[in-house]
């Protein structure tokens, strides 16, 4: 039971992490870069899974994946009560953490570094790949770590869309619940220890990333730099622009 649930949890977490990384990174960058009407509404909508009860999120997913939904009726894909549905539920509840962390990290990148790259002929994609993301990577990784930890412990939404089928959809949180219901406390203790160890390791990694971040970087970036500093930034970038080096190298 432990190994089945552990392997299934790992399988669900890997797929959910891929979804979180691709969707969360793209949406976070878009929200940090673009201003459009209704942006606050969209941002609020994306953060709803953080405050809604997991059962409510699971009910919305039932409507999105179940009978009458485009995925079921038009594409003919039946995801309910599969491990893939559990991965989608984990990704949905954890996605806001990745989006908000990415948005904040990208927004805090010094715009003068990006402007210097543009003046030297870099495209927006090159600026993003070689300047913005390398500078903001600690915040992005921290958000990713928190999202993975949140998705790993998902219970309510997973139960709604995937059920608790041993060997098929019963992840570790669901297995712990069943073990307690059957009063198998020894088994529950082992699984709780596994979950706690993994969660502690992920949070420790996030805290380690935060500790490595330069102190008060955000406050310094919001203050206008002296004229001499702007020239120095441009001079340093010019020396490294052919070929372009990463944003982390430019900050050193």
PDB file of N, CA and C in Angstrom, residues 108-199:
ATOM      1  N   UNK A 108      10.456  42.521 -10.526  1.00  0.00           N
ATOM      2  CA  UNK A 108      11.512  43.128  -9.727  1.00  0.00           C
ATOM      3  C   UNK A 108      12.869  43.163 -10.432  1.00  0.00           C
ATOM      4  N   UNK A 109      12.948  42.647 -11.654  1.00  0.00           N
ATOM      5  CA  UNK A 109      14.208  42.721 -12.399  1.00  0.00           C
ATOM      6  C   UNK A 109      14.494  44.173 -12.773  1.00  0.00           C
ATOM      7  N   UNK A 110      15.722  44.574 -12.598  1.00  0.00           N
ATOM      8  CA  UNK A 110      16.110  45.950 -12.910  1.00  0.00           C
ATOM      9  C   UNK A 110      15.823  46.264 -14.378  1.00  0.00           C
ATOM     10  N   UNK A 111      14.916  47.190 -14.673  1.00  0.00           N
ATOM     11  CA  UNK A 111      14.569  47.467 -16.077  1.00  0.00           C
ATOM     12  C   UNK A 111      15.717  48.077 -16.872  1.00  0.00           C
ATOM     13  N   UNK A 112      16.712  48.648 -16.199  1.00  0.00           N
ATOM     14  CA  UNK A 112      17.830  49.234 -16.936  1.00  0.00           C
ATOM     15  C   UNK A 112      18.694  48.178 -17.614  1.00  0.00           C
ATOM     16  N   UNK A 113      18.796  47.006 -16.988  1.00  0.00           N
ATOM     17  CA  UNK A 113      19.530  45.919 -17.633  1.00  0.00           C
ATOM     18  C   UNK A 113      18.837  45.501 -18.924  1.00  0.00           C
ATOM     19  N   UNK A 114      17.506  45.391 -18.855  1.00  0.00           N
ATOM     20  CA  UNK A 114      16.749  44.979 -20.041  1.00  0.00           C
ATOM     21  C   UNK A 114      16.797  46.079 -21.105  1.00  0.00           C
ATOM     22  N   UNK A 115      16.712  47.338 -20.669  1.00  0.00           N
ATOM     23  CA  UNK A 115      16.756  48.434 -21.632  1.00  0.00           C
ATOM     24  C   UNK A 115      18.113  48.495 -22.330  1.00  0.00           C
ATOM     25  N   UNK A 116      19.185  48.223 -21.583  1.00  0.00           N
ATOM     26  CA  UNK A 116      20.520  48.225 -22.184  1.00  0.00           C
ATOM     27  C   UNK A 116      20.629  47.149 -23.252  1.00  0.00           C
ATOM     28  N   UNK A 117      20.038  45.976 -22.983  1.00  0.00           N
ATOM     29  CA  UNK A 117      20.080  44.897 -23.975  1.00  0.00           C
ATOM     30  C   UNK A 117      19.306  45.282 -25.234  1.00  0.00           C
ATOM     31  N   UNK A 118      18.162  45.949 -25.046  1.00  0.00           N
ATOM     32  CA  UNK A 118      17.362  46.343 -26.217  1.00  0.00           C
ATOM     33  C   UNK A 118      18.103  47.371 -27.064  1.00  0.00           C
ATOM     34  N   UNK A 119      18.782  48.305 -26.417  1.00  0.00           N
ATOM     35  CA  UNK A 119      19.504  49.324 -27.185  1.00  0.00           C
ATOM     36  C   UNK A 119      20.640  48.721 -28.000  1.00  0.00           C
ATOM     37  N   UNK A 120      21.116  47.542 -27.590  1.00  0.00           N
ATOM     38  CA  UNK A 120      22.187  46.879 -28.329  1.00  0.00           C
ATOM     39  C   UNK A 120      21.656  45.888 -29.347  1.00  0.00           C
ATOM     40  N   UNK A 121      20.348  45.925 -29.574  1.00  0.00           N
ATOM     41  CA  UNK A 121      19.789  45.138 -30.667  1.00  0.00           C
ATOM     42  C   UNK A 121      19.183  43.813 -30.287  1.00  0.00           C
ATOM     43  N   UNK A 122      19.091  43.488 -29.006  1.00  0.00           N
ATOM     44  CA  UNK A 122      18.492  42.211 -28.599  1.00  0.00           C
ATOM     45  C   UNK A 122      16.985  42.257 -28.787  1.00  0.00           C
ATOM     46  N   UNK A 123      16.429  41.142 -29.215  1.00  0.00           N
ATOM     47  CA  UNK A 123      14.972  41.040 -29.326  1.00  0.00           C
ATOM     48  C   UNK A 123      14.374  40.803 -27.939  1.00  0.00           C
ATOM     49  N   UNK A 124      13.057  40.924 -27.851  1.00  0.00           N
ATOM     50  CA  UNK A 124      12.396  40.712 -26.566  1.00  0.00           C
ATOM     51  C   UNK A 124      12.616  39.289 -26.067  1.00  0.00           C
ATOM     52  N   UNK A 125      12.633  38.335 -26.979  1.00  0.00           N
ATOM     53  CA  UNK A 125      12.855  36.941 -26.566  1.00  0.00           C
ATOM     54  C   UNK A 125      14.270  36.757 -26.029  1.00  0.00           C
ATOM     55  N   UNK A 126      15.254  37.401 -26.655  1.00  0.00           N
ATOM     56  CA  UNK A 126      16.639  37.293 -26.166  1.00  0.00           C
ATOM     57  C   UNK A 126      16.789  37.970 -24.811  1.00  0.00           C
ATOM     58  N   UNK A 127      16.121  39.117 -24.648  1.00  0.00           N
ATOM     59  CA  UNK A 127      16.172  39.808 -23.355  1.00  0.00           C
ATOM     60  C   UNK A 127      15.594  38.931 -22.261  1.00  0.00           C
ATOM     61  N   UNK A 128      14.462  38.292 -22.578  1.00  0.00           N
ATOM     62  CA  UNK A 128      13.810  37.426 -21.585  1.00  0.00           C
ATOM     63  C   UNK A 128      14.688  36.229 -21.246  1.00  0.00           C
ATOM     64  N   UNK A 129      15.282  35.616 -22.253  1.00  0.00           N
ATOM     65  CA  UNK A 129      16.048  34.378 -22.048  1.00  0.00           C
ATOM     66  C   UNK A 129      17.408  34.640 -21.427  1.00  0.00           C
ATOM     67  N   UNK A 130      18.063  35.740 -21.788  1.00  0.00           N
ATOM     68  CA  UNK A 130      19.444  35.955 -21.346  1.00  0.00           C
ATOM     69  C   UNK A 130      19.584  36.968 -20.223  1.00  0.00           C
ATOM     70  N   UNK A 131      18.555  37.765 -19.986  1.00  0.00           N
ATOM     71  CA  UNK A 131      18.653  38.772 -18.926  1.00  0.00           C
ATOM     72  C   UNK A 131      17.604  38.520 -17.840  1.00  0.00           C
ATOM     73  N   UNK A 132      16.331  38.562 -18.221  1.00  0.00           N
ATOM     74  CA  UNK A 132      15.257  38.575 -17.229  1.00  0.00           C
ATOM     75  C   UNK A 132      15.194  37.282 -16.415  1.00  0.00           C
ATOM     76  N   UNK A 133      15.081  36.148 -17.092  1.00  0.00           N
ATOM     77  CA  UNK A 133      14.940  34.884 -16.364  1.00  0.00           C
ATOM     78  C   UNK A 133      16.188  34.535 -15.549  1.00  0.00           C
ATOM     79  N   UNK A 134      17.413  34.704 -16.081  1.00  0.00           N
ATOM     80  CA  UNK A 134      18.590  34.428 -15.239  1.00  0.00           C
ATOM     81  C   UNK A 134      18.654  35.295 -13.984  1.00  0.00           C
ATOM     82  N   UNK A 135      18.202  36.552 -14.067  1.00  0.00           N
ATOM     83  CA  UNK A 135      18.229  37.418 -12.890  1.00  0.00           C
ATOM     84  C   UNK A 135      17.139  37.010 -11.896  1.00  0.00           C
ATOM     85  N   UNK A 136      15.978  36.595 -12.409  1.00  0.00           N
ATOM     86  CA  UNK A 136      14.823  36.313 -11.537  1.00  0.00           C
ATOM     87  C   UNK A 136      14.705  34.844 -11.179  1.00  0.00           C
ATOM     88  N   UNK A 137      15.725  34.045 -11.477  1.00  0.00           N
ATOM     89  CA  UNK A 137      15.530  32.596 -11.363  1.00  0.00           C
ATOM     90  C   UNK A 137      15.292  32.132  -9.925  1.00  0.00           C
ATOM     91  N   UNK A 138      15.867  32.843  -8.937  1.00  0.00           N
ATOM     92  CA  UNK A 138      15.660  32.400  -7.554  1.00  0.00           C
ATOM     93  C   UNK A 138      14.190  32.502  -7.147  1.00  0.00           C
ATOM     94  N   UNK A 139      13.548  33.611  -7.506  1.00  0.00           N
ATOM     95  CA  UNK A 139      12.129  33.766  -7.187  1.00  0.00           C
ATOM     96  C   UNK A 139      11.272  32.757  -7.920  1.00  0.00           C
ATOM     97  N   UNK A 140      11.640  32.476  -9.170  1.00  0.00           N
ATOM     98  CA  UNK A 140      10.888  31.493  -9.951  1.00  0.00           C
ATOM     99  C   UNK A 140      11.026  30.100  -9.343  1.00  0.00           C
ATOM    100  N   UNK A 141      12.255  29.729  -8.984  1.00  0.00           N
ATOM    101  CA  UNK A 141      12.466  28.407  -8.393  1.00  0.00           C
ATOM    102  C   UNK A 141      11.777  28.285  -7.035  1.00  0.00           C
ATOM    103  N   UNK A 142      11.776  29.370  -6.259  1.00  0.00           N
ATOM    104  CA  UNK A 142      11.096  29.333  -4.959  1.00  0.00           C
ATOM    105  C   UNK A 142       9.600  29.096  -5.139  1.00  0.00           C
ATOM    106  N   UNK A 143       8.995  29.790  -6.104  1.00  0.00           N
ATOM    107  CA  UNK A 143       7.580  29.573  -6.381  1.00  0.00           C
ATOM    108  C   UNK A 143       7.311  28.169  -6.879  1.00  0.00           C
ATOM    109  N   UNK A 144       8.225  27.644  -7.683  1.00  0.00           N
ATOM    110  CA  UNK A 144       8.059  26.280  -8.188  1.00  0.00           C
ATOM    111  C   UNK A 144       8.128  25.266  -7.037  1.00  0.00           C
ATOM    112  N   UNK A 145       9.075  25.468  -6.118  1.00  0.00           N
ATOM    113  CA  UNK A 145       9.192  24.559  -4.981  1.00  0.00           C
ATOM    114  C   UNK A 145       7.952  24.571  -4.102  1.00  0.00           C
ATOM    115  N   UNK A 146       7.421  25.760  -3.825  1.00  0.00           N
ATOM    116  CA  UNK A 146       6.196  25.857  -3.028  1.00  0.00           C
ATOM    117  C   UNK A 146       5.022  25.203  -3.750  1.00  0.00           C
ATOM    118  N   UNK A 147       4.965  25.374  -5.058  1.00  0.00           N
ATOM    119  CA  UNK A 147       3.857  24.786  -5.833  1.00  0.00           C
ATOM    120  C   UNK A 147       3.915  23.265  -5.801  1.00  0.00           C
ATOM    121  N   UNK A 148       5.117  22.723  -5.940  1.00  0.00           N
ATOM    122  CA  UNK A 148       5.256  21.271  -5.903  1.00  0.00           C
ATOM    123  C   UNK A 148       4.839  20.726  -4.533  1.00  0.00           C
ATOM    124  N   UNK A 149       5.266  21.416  -3.469  1.00  0.00           N
ATOM    125  CA  UNK A 149       4.881  20.984  -2.122  1.00  0.00           C
ATOM    126  C   UNK A 149       3.369  21.042  -1.925  1.00  0.00           C
ATOM    127  N   UNK A 150       2.753  22.103  -2.430  1.00  0.00           N
ATOM    128  CA  UNK A 150       1.290  22.219  -2.302  1.00  0.00           C
ATOM    129  C   UNK A 150       0.575  21.142  -3.108  1.00  0.00           C
ATOM    130  N   UNK A 151       1.045  20.899  -4.334  1.00  0.00           N
ATOM    131  CA  UNK A 151       0.417  19.881  -5.169  1.00  0.00           C
ATOM    132  C   UNK A 151       0.586  18.481  -4.607  1.00  0.00           C
ATOM    133  N   UNK A 152       1.727  18.215  -3.980  1.00  0.00           N
ATOM    134  CA  UNK A 152       1.977  16.896  -3.402  1.00  0.00           C
ATOM    135  C   UNK A 152       0.980  16.568  -2.293  1.00  0.00           C
ATOM    136  N   UNK A 153       0.585  17.573  -1.535  1.00  0.00           N
ATOM    137  CA  UNK A 153      -0.334  17.344  -0.429  1.00  0.00           C
ATOM    138  C   UNK A 153      -1.798  17.536  -0.763  1.00  0.00           C
ATOM    139  N   UNK A 154      -2.131  17.716  -2.019  1.00  0.00           N
ATOM    140  CA  UNK A 154      -3.519  17.968  -2.389  1.00  0.00           C
ATOM    141  C   UNK A 154      -4.422  16.780  -2.024  1.00  0.00           C
ATOM    142  N   UNK A 155      -5.600  17.086  -1.451  1.00  0.00           N
ATOM    143  CA  UNK A 155      -6.500  16.026  -0.984  1.00  0.00           C
ATOM    144  C   UNK A 155      -7.926  16.195  -1.544  1.00  0.00           C
ATOM    145  N   UNK A 156      -8.554  17.341  -1.232  1.00  0.00           N
ATOM    146  CA  UNK A 156      -9.979  17.498  -1.516  1.00  0.00           C
ATOM    147  C   UNK A 156     -10.328  17.462  -2.993  1.00  0.00           C
ATOM    148  N   UNK A 157      -9.649  18.280  -3.793  1.00  0.00           N
ATOM    149  CA  UNK A 157      -9.945  18.325  -5.225  1.00  0.00           C
ATOM    150  C   UNK A 157      -9.598  16.997  -5.891  1.00  0.00           C
ATOM    151  N   UNK A 158      -8.509  16.370  -5.435  1.00  0.00           N
ATOM    152  CA  UNK A 158      -8.126  15.064  -5.984  1.00  0.00           C
ATOM    153  C   UNK A 158      -9.199  14.025  -5.723  1.00  0.00           C
ATOM    154  N   UNK A 159      -9.742  14.035  -4.501  1.00  0.00           N
ATOM    155  CA  UNK A 159     -10.797  13.076  -4.151  1.00  0.00           C
ATOM    156  C   UNK A 159     -12.038  13.284  -5.009  1.00  0.00           C
ATOM    157  N   UNK A 160     -12.341  14.534  -5.363  1.00  0.00           N
ATOM    158  CA  UNK A 160     -13.542  14.825  -6.146  1.00  0.00           C
ATOM    159  C   UNK A 160     -13.433  14.301  -7.579  1.00  0.00           C
ATOM    160  N   UNK A 161     -12.262  14.459  -8.199  1.00  0.00           N
ATOM    161  CA  UNK A 161     -12.157  14.131  -9.628  1.00  0.00           C
ATOM    162  C   UNK A 161     -11.503  12.776  -9.890  1.00  0.00           C
ATOM    163  N   UNK A 162     -10.757  12.259  -8.909  1.00  0.00           N
ATOM    164  CA  UNK A 162     -10.059  10.992  -9.144  1.00  0.00           C
ATOM    165  C   UNK A 162     -10.483   9.887  -8.198  1.00  0.00           C
ATOM    166  N   UNK A 163     -11.200  10.226  -7.132  1.00  0.00           N
ATOM    167  CA  UNK A 163     -11.591   9.211  -6.165  1.00  0.00           C
ATOM    168  C   UNK A 163     -10.388   8.713  -5.373  1.00  0.00           C
ATOM    169  N   UNK A 164     -10.597   7.600  -4.676  1.00  0.00           N
ATOM    170  CA  UNK A 164      -9.515   6.997  -3.880  1.00  0.00           C
ATOM    171  C   UNK A 164      -9.467   5.512  -4.200  1.00  0.00           C
ATOM    172  N   UNK A 165      -8.972   5.178  -5.376  1.00  0.00           N
ATOM    173  CA  UNK A 165      -8.910   3.795  -5.850  1.00  0.00           C
ATOM    174  C   UNK A 165      -7.496   3.271  -5.629  1.00  0.00           C
ATOM    175  N   UNK A 166      -7.312   2.299  -4.727  1.00  0.00           N
ATOM    176  CA  UNK A 166      -5.946   1.788  -4.459  1.00  0.00           C
ATOM    177  C   UNK A 166      -5.265   1.290  -5.729  1.00  0.00           C
ATOM    178  N   UNK A 167      -4.037   1.754  -5.920  1.00  0.00           N
ATOM    179  CA  UNK A 167      -3.273   1.322  -7.089  1.00  0.00           C
ATOM    180  C   UNK A 167      -3.564   2.113  -8.346  1.00  0.00           C
ATOM    181  N   UNK A 168      -4.624   2.918  -8.345  1.00  0.00           N
ATOM    182  CA  UNK A 168      -4.970   3.685  -9.548  1.00  0.00           C
ATOM    183  C   UNK A 168      -4.964   5.191  -9.301  1.00  0.00           C
ATOM    184  N   UNK A 169      -5.638   5.609  -8.251  1.00  0.00           N
ATOM    185  CA  UNK A 169      -5.712   7.053  -7.984  1.00  0.00           C
ATOM    186  C   UNK A 169      -5.446   7.398  -6.519  1.00  0.00           C
ATOM    187  N   UNK A 170      -5.138   6.411  -5.700  1.00  0.00           N
ATOM    188  CA  UNK A 170      -4.969   6.677  -4.266  1.00  0.00           C
ATOM    189  C   UNK A 170      -3.542   7.164  -3.994  1.00  0.00           C
ATOM    190  N   UNK A 171      -3.401   8.476  -3.911  1.00  0.00           N
ATOM    191  CA  UNK A 171      -2.103   9.068  -3.591  1.00  0.00           C
ATOM    192  C   UNK A 171      -1.852   8.980  -2.084  1.00  0.00           C
ATOM    193  N   UNK A 172      -0.681   9.425  -1.642  1.00  0.00           N
ATOM    194  CA  UNK A 172      -0.333   9.307  -0.221  1.00  0.00           C
ATOM    195  C   UNK A 172      -1.318  10.022   0.706  1.00  0.00           C
ATOM    196  N   UNK A 173      -1.742  11.268   0.412  1.00  0.00           N
ATOM    197  CA  UNK A 173      -2.723  11.896   1.317  1.00  0.00           C
ATOM    198  C   UNK A 173      -4.021  11.100   1.426  1.00  0.00           C
ATOM    199  N   UNK A 174      -4.491  10.539   0.323  1.00  0.00           N
ATOM    200  CA  UNK A 174      -5.715   9.741   0.364  1.00  0.00           C
ATOM    201  C   UNK A 174      -5.474   8.427   1.113  1.00  0.00           C
ATOM    202  N   UNK A 175      -4.286   7.842   0.934  1.00  0.00           N
ATOM    203  CA  UNK A 175      -3.968   6.597   1.633  1.00  0.00           C
ATOM    204  C   UNK A 175      -3.871   6.829   3.144  1.00  0.00           C
ATOM    205  N   UNK A 176      -3.353   7.972   3.550  1.00  0.00           N
ATOM    206  CA  UNK A 176      -3.287   8.289   4.985  1.00  0.00           C
ATOM    207  C   UNK A 176      -4.692   8.378   5.567  1.00  0.00           C
ATOM    208  N   UNK A 177      -5.587   9.021   4.836  1.00  0.00           N
ATOM    209  CA  UNK A 177      -6.978   9.146   5.312  1.00  0.00           C
ATOM    210  C   UNK A 177      -7.617   7.755   5.472  1.00  0.00           C
ATOM    211  N   UNK A 178      -7.428   6.890   4.464  1.00  0.00           N
ATOM    212  CA  UNK A 178      -8.006   5.551   4.549  1.00  0.00           C
ATOM    213  C   UNK A 178      -7.406   4.744   5.690  1.00  0.00           C
ATOM    214  N   UNK A 179      -6.083   4.887   5.902  1.00  0.00           N
ATOM    215  CA  UNK A 179      -5.433   4.150   6.986  1.00  0.00           C
ATOM    216  C   UNK A 179      -5.970   4.582   8.352  1.00  0.00           C
ATOM    217  N   UNK A 180      -6.205   5.881   8.512  1.00  0.00           N
ATOM    218  CA  UNK A 180      -6.753   6.366   9.785  1.00  0.00           C
ATOM    219  C   UNK A 180      -8.189   5.875   9.954  1.00  0.00           C
ATOM    220  N   UNK A 181      -8.960   5.879   8.860  1.00  0.00           N
ATOM    221  CA  UNK A 181     -10.340   5.392   8.940  1.00  0.00           C
ATOM    222  C   UNK A 181     -10.381   3.918   9.367  1.00  0.00           C
ATOM    223  N   UNK A 182      -9.392   3.133   8.922  1.00  0.00           N
ATOM    224  CA  UNK A 182      -9.334   1.710   9.273  1.00  0.00           C
ATOM    225  C   UNK A 182      -8.556   1.464  10.557  1.00  0.00           C
ATOM    226  N   UNK A 183      -8.150   2.562  11.231  1.00  0.00           N
ATOM    227  CA  UNK A 183      -7.409   2.494  12.489  1.00  0.00           C
ATOM    228  C   UNK A 183      -6.071   1.749  12.342  1.00  0.00           C
ATOM    229  N   UNK A 184      -5.470   1.885  11.178  1.00  0.00           N
ATOM    230  CA  UNK A 184      -4.138   1.313  10.968  1.00  0.00           C
ATOM    231  C   UNK A 184      -3.116   2.438  11.185  1.00  0.00           C
ATOM    232  N   UNK A 185      -2.923   2.774  12.438  1.00  0.00           N
ATOM    233  CA  UNK A 185      -2.139   3.947  12.770  1.00  0.00           C
ATOM    234  C   UNK A 185      -0.644   3.769  12.485  1.00  0.00           C
ATOM    235  N   UNK A 186      -0.143   2.541  12.585  1.00  0.00           N
ATOM    236  CA  UNK A 186       1.261   2.302  12.256  1.00  0.00           C
ATOM    237  C   UNK A 186       1.542   2.623  10.799  1.00  0.00           C
ATOM    238  N   UNK A 187       0.644   2.189   9.921  1.00  0.00           N
ATOM    239  CA  UNK A 187       0.793   2.476   8.493  1.00  0.00           C
ATOM    240  C   UNK A 187       0.658   3.974   8.238  1.00  0.00           C
ATOM    241  N   UNK A 188      -0.307   4.589   8.914  1.00  0.00           N
ATOM    242  CA  UNK A 188      -0.503   6.037   8.746  1.00  0.00           C
ATOM    243  C   UNK A 188       0.727   6.811   9.203  1.00  0.00           C
ATOM    244  N   UNK A 189       1.356   6.360  10.302  1.00  0.00           N
ATOM    245  CA  UNK A 189       2.546   7.065  10.810  1.00  0.00           C
ATOM    246  C   UNK A 189       3.685   7.045   9.792  1.00  0.00           C
ATOM    247  N   UNK A 190       3.874   5.913   9.141  1.00  0.00           N
ATOM    248  CA  UNK A 190       4.956   5.812   8.147  1.00  0.00           C
ATOM    249  C   UNK A 190       4.704   6.771   6.982  1.00  0.00           C
ATOM    250  N   UNK A 191       3.472   6.784   6.491  1.00  0.00           N
ATOM    251  CA  UNK A 191       3.157   7.655   5.345  1.00  0.00           C
ATOM    252  C   UNK A 191       3.213   9.127   5.739  1.00  0.00           C
ATOM    253  N   UNK A 192       2.773   9.436   6.949  1.00  0.00           N
ATOM    254  CA  UNK A 192       2.871  10.820   7.423  1.00  0.00           C
ATOM    255  C   UNK A 192       4.331  11.247   7.514  1.00  0.00           C
ATOM    256  N   UNK A 193       5.194  10.341   7.972  1.00  0.00           N
ATOM    257  CA  UNK A 193       6.624  10.658   8.062  1.00  0.00           C
ATOM    258  C   UNK A 193       7.201  10.926   6.665  1.00  0.00           C
ATOM    259  N   UNK A 194       6.789  10.115   5.684  1.00  0.00           N
ATOM    260  CA  UNK A 194       7.280  10.322   4.310  1.00  0.00           C
ATOM    261  C   UNK A 194       6.843  11.691   3.795  1.00  0.00           C
ATOM    262  N   UNK A 195       5.555  12.009   3.958  1.00  0.00           N
ATOM    263  CA  UNK A 195       5.045  13.298   3.480  1.00  0.00           C
ATOM    264  C   UNK A 195       5.721  14.466   4.182  1.00  0.00           C
ATOM    265  N   UNK A 196       5.903  14.346   5.498  1.00  0.00           N
ATOM    266  CA  UNK A 196       6.509  15.433   6.264  1.00  0.00           C
ATOM    267  C   UNK A 196       7.963  15.651   5.839  1.00  0.00           C
ATOM    268  N   UNK A 197       8.678  14.557   5.614  1.00  0.00           N
ATOM    269  CA  UNK A 197      10.089  14.670   5.194  1.00  0.00           C
ATOM    270  C   UNK A 197      10.201  15.366   3.845  1.00  0.00           C
ATOM    271  N   UNK A 198       9.358  14.961   2.890  1.00  0.00           N
ATOM    272  CA  UNK A 198       9.412  15.581   1.557  1.00  0.00           C
ATOM    273  C   UNK A 198       9.044  17.059   1.641  1.00  0.00           C
ATOM    274  N   UNK A 199       7.977  17.374   2.389  1.00  0.00           N
ATOM    275  CA  UNK A 199       7.553  18.768   2.512  1.00  0.00           C
ATOM    276  C   UNK A 199       8.628  19.611   3.191  1.00  0.00           C
TER     277      UNK A 199
END
